[in-house]
Amino acid sequence: MQTIPTKHWLPHPTSPLIIAGPCSAESEGQIMDVAEKLAASGRVQLLRAGVWKPRTRPNSFEGMGKKALPWLIKAEEAYGIPFVIEVANAEHVRAALDAGIRHLWIGARTTVNPFSVQEIANELKGRDIPVFVKNPLNPDLQLWIGALERLYAAGIHKLVAVHRGFSTYQESVYRNSPNWEIPIELKTKFPQLEILVDPSHIAGKRYLLKEIAQKALDLGFDGLMIETHPDPDKALSDPKQQIVLDQFEAFLDSLQERQLHFEDSIAINQLEQLRKLIDELDHNLMENLKRRQQVVEQIGAYKADHGVTVFQLERWRQIIKDRMNFAQANEIDADLIHAVWNEIHKASIRIQTDVVNQKLSS
Ligand code: PEP
Ligand code: MN
């Protein structure tokens, strides 16, 4: 895919690229207020607002629909910054384009569905409309790439990816798990594809936004899409994660920008990107080791309560056999796995012995 960089089609491209606006368009007044203030800040290249909201549960606010489109056009004309909105089917595309909207995004709940993505791609065929493609809900890089490829094949070459985190069943501080290794891998596969990060949907809460936005810049991503609302606590959708509009500039000021340009990041930074991928994979390994350690502690407590010895030869034989079989089947270096599990098992015995001793002495 030879996507066309934003600097060739955005009216005022900057690095990093900033897209901001409310989760949902709620009223003409709200849209005019947001557009006026963000335009005055001079920091935002595109405004965002959801018109049709894909909600997890029925009976939630599902967006103002078509009637919000003229508000966005009016604000665009008054303040000179274009809006980007979410479309989930061909009808949305037609309504948006008929109203004069020129930038679209595909949401996470749509990217998961190749039928929907293809329907949108077919509707856009032959039109010169930039599309921002959010990652699918589930951590599946191929599905994300597939959506980009469907649009690219329909002649949409002004494409940008948006990383908004991934659903997990596991409890986490994040609303959507960042899995940074996935967008990093996307970047290593398609170095010319720009990738924005959406800290709002990753964080799910205001206090985490800065950490995620900073990490996005530190990792060399190309910009941010951030939800901001004049009065977030009263927002009709995503009230906990939107930044107060009046605090938006201060928020941007609090971030440290890296001096890296997109072109440099392609030419010089393949190695750096791959190293970041390794860093993320190592962090994931360590999170799993931490979870394993917690389970080991529970096992230690159970053994102490039931008078069972810490070291169980049969169980250890079974573990090492299973891990070596898994390594062989998955072409993982056998010596490495053998050495690593020996250490893991040693640590496990030590941790359980500590738990048992603590229980005996208490
Ligand atoms: C949104 O941006 O408001 C939205 C619904 O995003 P996502 O598709 O990432 O959940
Ligand atoms: Mn939202």
mmCIF file of N, CA and C and ligand atoms in Angstrom, residues 22-24 48-50 52-55 86 105-110 134-135 137 162 164-165 175-176 198 201 225 227 237-238 241, ligand 1:
data_model
loop_
_atom_site.group_PDB
_atom_site.id
_atom_site.type_symbol
_atom_site.label_atom_id
_atom_site.label_comp_id
_atom_site.label_asym_id
_atom_site.label_seq_id
_atom_site.Cartn_x
_atom_site.Cartn_y
_atom_site.Cartn_z
ATOM 1 N N PRO A 22 -15.779 16.436 20.410
ATOM 2 C CA PRO A 22 -16.543 15.605 21.342
ATOM 3 C C PRO A 22 -16.738 14.177 20.848
ATOM 4 N N CYS A 23 -17.013 13.288 21.769
ATOM 5 C CA CYS A 23 -17.370 11.920 21.380
ATOM 6 C C CYS A 23 -18.544 12.010 20.415
ATOM 7 N N SER A 24 -19.606 12.719 20.838
ATOM 8 C CA SER A 24 -20.802 12.828 19.992
ATOM 9 C C SER A 24 -21.176 14.279 19.755
ATOM 10 N N ARG A 48 -13.374 16.300 15.347
ATOM 11 C CA ARG A 48 -14.104 15.048 15.316
ATOM 12 C C ARG A 48 -15.446 15.216 16.021
ATOM 13 N N ALA A 49 -16.418 14.410 15.619
ATOM 14 C CA ALA A 49 -17.686 14.325 16.347
ATOM 15 C C ALA A 49 -18.414 13.102 15.821
ATOM 16 N N GLY A 50 -18.988 12.322 16.726
ATOM 17 C CA GLY A 50 -19.756 11.153 16.303
ATOM 18 C C GLY A 50 -21.193 11.565 16.036
ATOM 19 N N TRP A 52 -23.423 9.087 14.282
ATOM 20 C CA TRP A 52 -24.090 7.805 14.548
ATOM 21 C C TRP A 52 -23.187 7.070 15.533
ATOM 22 N N LYS A 53 -23.704 6.734 16.693
ATOM 23 C CA LYS A 53 -22.868 6.121 17.731
ATOM 24 C C LYS A 53 -23.160 4.630 17.860
ATOM 25 N N PRO A 54 -22.171 3.791 17.575
ATOM 26 C CA PRO A 54 -22.376 2.353 17.762
ATOM 27 C C PRO A 54 -22.272 2.034 19.252
ATOM 28 N N ARG A 55 -23.340 1.719 19.907
ATOM 29 C CA ARG A 55 -23.297 1.497 21.356
ATOM 30 C C ARG A 55 -23.406 0.017 21.671
ATOM 31 N N GLU A 86 -17.688 9.413 12.015
ATOM 32 C CA GLU A 86 -17.695 7.949 11.866
ATOM 33 C C GLU A 86 -18.821 7.493 10.939
ATOM 34 N N TRP A 105 -14.234 8.428 9.359
ATOM 35 C CA TRP A 105 -13.484 7.363 10.040
ATOM 36 C C TRP A 105 -14.356 6.131 10.184
ATOM 37 N N ILE A 106 -13.682 5.000 10.229
ATOM 38 C CA ILE A 106 -14.373 3.725 10.441
ATOM 39 C C ILE A 106 -14.059 3.289 11.860
ATOM 40 N N GLY A 107 -15.099 3.001 12.630
ATOM 41 C CA GLY A 107 -14.934 2.687 14.047
ATOM 42 C C GLY A 107 -14.545 1.239 14.286
ATOM 43 N N ALA A 108 -14.121 0.995 15.532
ATOM 44 C CA ALA A 108 -13.612 -0.326 15.905
ATOM 45 C C ALA A 108 -14.656 -1.435 15.716
ATOM 46 N N ARG A 109 -15.932 -1.101 15.946
ATOM 47 C CA ARG A 109 -16.969 -2.115 15.815
ATOM 48 C C ARG A 109 -17.308 -2.409 14.359
ATOM 49 N N THR A 110 -16.836 -1.563 13.459
ATOM 50 C CA THR A 110 -17.062 -1.789 12.025
ATOM 51 C C THR A 110 -15.851 -2.468 11.394
ATOM 52 N N LYS A 134 -9.904 2.914 12.357
ATOM 53 C CA LYS A 134 -9.566 2.485 13.712
ATOM 54 C C LYS A 134 -9.312 0.982 13.730
ATOM 55 N N ASN A 135 -8.515 0.547 14.701
ATOM 56 C CA ASN A 135 -8.265 -0.891 14.784
ATOM 57 C C ASN A 135 -9.551 -1.622 15.165
ATOM 58 N N LEU A 137 -11.975 -4.165 17.328
ATOM 59 C CA LEU A 137 -12.080 -4.335 18.786
ATOM 60 C C LEU A 137 -11.111 -5.391 19.304
ATOM 61 N N VAL A 162 -5.825 4.440 13.038
ATOM 62 C CA VAL A 162 -6.007 5.011 14.386
ATOM 63 C C VAL A 162 -6.019 3.872 15.411
ATOM 64 N N ARG A 164 -6.855 2.583 18.897
ATOM 65 C CA ARG A 164 -7.754 2.958 19.989
ATOM 66 C C ARG A 164 -7.844 1.854 21.048
ATOM 67 N N GLY A 165 -6.860 0.950 21.008
ATOM 68 C CA GLY A 165 -6.843 -0.105 22.020
ATOM 69 C C GLY A 165 -7.786 -1.247 21.673
ATOM 70 N N ARG A 175 -9.643 1.124 29.599
ATOM 71 C CA ARG A 175 -10.918 0.685 29.019
ATOM 72 C C ARG A 175 -10.642 -0.296 27.883
ATOM 73 N N ASN A 176 -9.616 0.017 27.104
ATOM 74 C CA ASN A 176 -9.179 -0.881 26.039
ATOM 75 C C ASN A 176 -7.666 -1.039 26.143
ATOM 76 N N ASP A 198 -5.537 7.115 19.768
ATOM 77 C CA ASP A 198 -6.733 7.680 20.388
ATOM 78 C C ASP A 198 -6.665 7.360 21.890
ATOM 79 N N HIS A 201 -10.179 6.461 24.032
ATOM 80 C CA HIS A 201 -10.822 5.143 24.105
ATOM 81 C C HIS A 201 -9.908 4.082 24.710
ATOM 82 N N MET A 225 -5.866 11.437 18.363
ATOM 83 C CA MET A 225 -7.288 11.783 18.232
ATOM 84 C C MET A 225 -7.839 11.777 19.654
ATOM 85 N N GLU A 227 -10.868 13.013 22.528
ATOM 86 C CA GLU A 227 -12.216 13.531 22.761
ATOM 87 C C GLU A 227 -12.175 14.703 23.744
ATOM 88 N N SER A 237 -22.382 10.725 25.758
ATOM 89 C CA SER A 237 -21.627 9.471 25.614
ATOM 90 C C SER A 237 -20.207 9.708 26.123
ATOM 91 N N ASP A 238 -19.597 8.658 26.626
ATOM 92 C CA ASP A 238 -18.213 8.687 27.135
ATOM 93 C C ASP A 238 -17.891 9.878 28.055
ATOM 94 N N GLN A 241 -14.170 10.052 29.940
ATOM 95 C CA GLN A 241 -12.865 10.090 29.263
ATOM 96 C C GLN A 241 -12.594 11.366 28.472
HETATM 97 C C1 PEP B 1 -15.505 7.099 18.977
HETATM 98 O O1 PEP B 1 -14.440 7.528 18.491
HETATM 99 O O2 PEP B 1 -16.315 7.815 19.591
HETATM 100 C C2 PEP B 1 -15.770 5.660 18.893
HETATM 101 C C3 PEP B 1 -16.969 5.135 19.004
HETATM 102 O O3 PEP B 1 -14.635 5.002 18.734
HETATM 103 P P1 PEP B 1 -14.273 3.442 18.647
HETATM 104 O O4 PEP B 1 -14.794 2.972 17.337
HETATM 105 O O5 PEP B 1 -12.798 3.488 18.703
HETATM 106 O O6 PEP B 1 -14.893 2.759 19.841
#
